[in-house]
């Protein structure tokens, strides 16, 4: 979030992306959780669609800068909790 604010002062857009996929990510695809301005995501959409397992799935705009990694953190908490059970 701090970097996004600093870069905004220089008129540079910044996005963050949490990535999940583990050892199966290469074969089955992985999930991208992307935070940033809607305008920034519109520019990146073609790239995200190529990186994701399919154009219509595998990535999510989570909202403002920092939220991509926040969603990934919550994902990890759930995943690790399930593994412990």
Coordinates of N, CA and C in Angstrom, one line a residue:
X1 N 0.8 -1.2 0.0 CA 0.0 0.0 0.0 C 0.9 1.2 0.0
X2 N 1.9 1.2 0.8 CA 2.9 2.3 0.9 C 3.5 2.6 -0.5
X3 N 4.0 1.5 -1.2 CA 4.6 1.7 -2.5 C 3.6 2.3 -3.5
X4 N 2.4 1.8 -3.4 CA 1.3 2.4 -4.3 C 1.1 3.8 -4.1
X5 N 1.1 4.3 -2.9 CA 1.0 5.7 -2.6 C 2.2 6.5 -3.1
X6 N 3.4 6.0 -2.8 CA 4.6 6.7 -3.3 C 4.6 6.8 -4.8
X7 N 4.3 5.7 -5.5 CA 4.3 5.7 -7.0 C 3.2 6.5 -7.5
X8 N 2.1 6.6 -6.9 CA 1.0 7.5 -7.4 C 1.4 8.9 -7.4
X9 N 2.3 9.4 -6.5 CA 2.8 10.7 -6.5 C 3.6 11.0 -7.8
X10 N 4.2 9.9 -8.4 CA 5.0 10.0 -9.6 C 4.1 9.7 -10.8
X11 N 2.8 9.6 -10.6 CA 1.9 9.2 -11.7 C 2.2 7.8 -12.3
X12 N 2.6 6.9 -11.4 CA 2.8 5.5 -11.8 C 1.8 4.6 -11.2
X13 N 1.1 3.8 -11.9 CA 0.1 2.9 -11.4 C 0.8 1.7 -10.8
X14 N 0.3 1.1 -9.8 CA 0.9 0.0 -9.1 C -0.2 -1.0 -8.8
X15 N 0.1 -2.3 -9.0 CA -0.8 -3.4 -8.6 C -0.1 -4.4 -7.8
X16 N -0.7 -5.1 -7.0 CA -0.1 -6.2 -6.3 C -0.9 -7.5 -6.6
X17 N -0.2 -8.6 -6.6 CA -0.8 -9.9 -7.0 C -0.3 -11.0 -6.1
X18 N -1.2 -11.6 -5.3 CA -1.0 -12.8 -4.6 C -1.2 -13.9 -5.5
X19 N -0.3 -14.9 -5.5 CA -0.4 -16.1 -6.4 C -0.5 -17.3 -5.6
X20 N -1.4 -18.2 -6.0 CA -1.6 -19.5 -5.4 C -1.6 -20.6 -6.4
X21 N -1.1 -21.7 -6.1 CA -1.1 -22.8 -7.0 C -0.3 -24.0 -6.6
X22 N 0.6 -23.7 -5.7 CA 1.4 -24.8 -5.1 C 2.1 -25.7 -6.2
X23 N 2.3 -26.9 -5.9 CA 3.0 -27.8 -6.8 C 2.2 -28.2 -8.0
X24 N 0.9 -27.9 -8.0 CA 0.0 -28.3 -9.1 C -0.2 -27.1 -10.0
X25 N 0.3 -25.9 -9.6 CA 0.1 -24.7 -10.4 C 0.6 -24.8 -11.9
X26 N 1.7 -25.4 -12.1 CA 2.2 -25.5 -13.4 C 1.3 -26.3 -14.4
X27 N 0.8 -27.4 -13.8 CA -0.1 -28.3 -14.6 C -1.6 -27.9 -14.7
X28 N -2.1 -27.5 -13.5 CA -3.5 -27.3 -13.4 C -3.9 -25.8 -13.5
X29 N -2.9 -24.9 -13.4 CA -3.1 -23.5 -13.4 C -3.0 -23.0 -12.0
X30 N -2.9 -21.7 -11.9 CA -2.8 -21.1 -10.5 C -3.8 -19.9 -10.5
X31 N -4.0 -19.4 -9.3 CA -4.9 -18.3 -9.1 C -4.1 -17.0 -8.8
X32 N -4.5 -15.9 -9.4 CA -4.0 -14.6 -9.2 C -5.0 -13.7 -8.5
X33 N -4.6 -13.2 -7.4 CA -5.5 -12.3 -6.7 C -4.8 -10.9 -6.8
X34 N -5.5 -10.0 -7.6 CA -4.8 -8.8 -8.0 C -5.5 -7.6 -7.4
X35 N -4.7 -6.7 -6.7 CA -5.2 -5.5 -6.1 C -4.7 -4.3 -6.9
X36 N -5.5 -3.3 -7.1 CA -5.1 -2.1 -7.8 C -6.3 -1.4 -8.3
X37 N -6.1 -0.2 -9.0 CA -7.2 0.6 -9.5 C -7.8 -0.2 -10.7
X38 N -9.1 0.0 -10.9 CA -9.9 -0.6 -11.9 C -9.2 -0.3 -13.3
X39 N -8.8 1.0 -13.5 CA -8.2 1.4 -14.7 C -6.9 0.6 -15.0
X40 N -6.1 0.4 -13.9 CA -4.9 -0.4 -14.1 C -5.2 -1.8 -14.5
X41 N -6.2 -2.4 -13.9 CA -6.5 -3.8 -14.2 C -7.1 -3.9 -15.6
X42 N -7.8 -2.9 -16.1 CA -8.3 -2.9 -17.5 C -7.1 -3.0 -18.4
X43 N -6.0 -2.3 -18.1 CA -4.8 -2.4 -19.0 C -4.1 -3.8 -18.9
X44 N -4.1 -4.3 -17.7 CA -3.5 -5.6 -17.5 C -4.3 -6.8 -17.8
X45 N -5.6 -6.6 -18.1 CA -6.5 -7.8 -18.3 C -6.0 -8.7 -19.4
X46 N -5.5 -8.3 -20.5 CA -5.0 -9.3 -21.5 C -3.8 -10.1 -21.0
X47 N -3.0 -9.5 -20.2 CA -1.8 -10.3 -19.6 C -2.4 -11.3 -18.6
X48 N -3.3 -10.8 -17.7 CA -3.8 -11.7 -16.7 C -4.6 -12.9 -17.3
X49 N -5.3 -12.7 -18.4 CA -6.0 -13.7 -19.1 C -5.0 -14.8 -19.7
X50 N -3.9 -14.3 -20.1 CA -2.9 -15.3 -20.7 C -2.2 -16.1 -19.5
X51 N -1.9 -15.4 -18.4 CA -1.3 -16.1 -17.3 C -2.2 -17.0 -16.6
X52 N -3.4 -16.8 -16.5 CA -4.4 -17.6 -15.8 C -4.7 -18.9 -16.6
X53 N -5.2 -19.9 -15.9 CA -5.5 -21.2 -16.5 C -6.5 -21.1 -17.7
X54 N -7.4 -20.1 -17.7 CA -8.3 -19.8 -18.7 C -8.7 -18.3 -18.7
X55 N -9.1 -17.7 -19.8 CA -9.4 -16.3 -19.8 C -10.5 -15.9 -18.8
X56 N -11.4 -16.8 -18.6 CA -12.6 -16.5 -17.7 C -12.5 -17.0 -16.3
X57 N -11.3 -17.5 -15.9 CA -11.1 -18.0 -14.5 C -9.7 -18.0 -14.2
X58 N -9.4 -18.0 -12.9 CA -8.0 -18.1 -12.4 C -7.5 -16.8 -11.9
X59 N -8.2 -15.7 -12.1 CA -7.7 -14.4 -11.5 C -8.9 -13.6 -11.1
X60 N -8.7 -12.7 -10.1 CA -9.7 -12.0 -9.5 C -9.2 -10.6 -9.1
X61 N -9.9 -9.5 -9.5 CA -9.6 -8.2 -9.0 C -10.2 -8.1 -7.6
X62 N -9.3 -8.0 -6.6 CA -9.7 -8.0 -5.2 C -10.0 -6.6 -4.7
X63 N -9.7 -5.5 -5.4 CA -10.0 -4.1 -5.1 C -8.8 -3.3 -5.0
X64 N -8.6 -2.5 -3.9 CA -7.5 -1.6 -3.9 C -6.1 -2.2 -3.7
X65 N -5.1 -1.4 -4.0 CA -3.7 -1.9 -3.8 C -3.6 -2.5 -2.4
X66 N -2.9 -3.6 -2.4 CA -2.7 -4.3 -1.1 C -3.7 -5.4 -0.9
X67 N -4.9 -5.4 -1.5 CA -5.9 -6.4 -1.2 C -5.5 -7.7 -1.9
X68 N -4.8 -7.7 -2.9 CA -4.4 -9.0 -3.6 C -3.6 -9.8 -2.6
X69 N -2.6 -9.2 -1.9 CA -1.9 -10.0 -1.0 C -2.6 -10.3 0.3
X70 N -3.6 -9.4 0.7 CA -4.4 -9.7 1.8 C -5.3 -10.9 1.6
X71 N -5.9 -11.0 0.4 CA -6.7 -12.1 0.1 C -5.9 -13.4 0.1
X72 N -4.7 -13.3 -0.4 CA -3.8 -14.5 -0.4 C -3.4 -14.9 1.0
X73 N -3.3 -13.9 1.9 CA -3.0 -14.2 3.3 C -4.1 -15.0 3.9
X74 N -5.4 -14.5 3.7 CA -6.6 -15.2 4.2 C -6.6 -16.6 3.6
X75 N -6.4 -16.7 2.3 CA -6.4 -18.0 1.6 C -5.4 -19.0 2.3
X76 N -4.2 -18.5 2.6 CA -3.2 -19.3 3.3 C -3.6 -19.8 4.7
X77 N -4.3 -18.9 5.4 CA -4.8 -19.2 6.7 C -5.8 -20.3 6.7
X78 N -6.7 -20.2 5.7 CA -7.7 -21.3 5.6 C -7.0 -22.6 5.1
X79 N -6.1 -22.5 4.1 CA -5.5 -23.7 3.6 C -4.7 -24.4 4.7
X80 N -3.9 -23.7 5.4 CA -3.0 -24.3 6.5 C -3.9 -24.8 7.6
X81 N -5.0 -24.1 7.9 CA -5.9 -24.7 8.9 C -6.5 -26.0 8.5
X82 N -6.9 -26.1 7.2 CA -7.4 -27.4 6.8 C -6.4 -28.5 6.8
X83 N -5.1 -28.1 6.5 CA -4.1 -29.2 6.5 C -3.8 -29.6 7.9
X84 N -4.0 -28.8 8.9 CA -3.7 -29.2 10.3 C -4.8 -30.1 10.8
X85 N -6.0 -29.9 10.3 CA -7.2 -30.7 10.7 C -7.0 -32.1 10.2

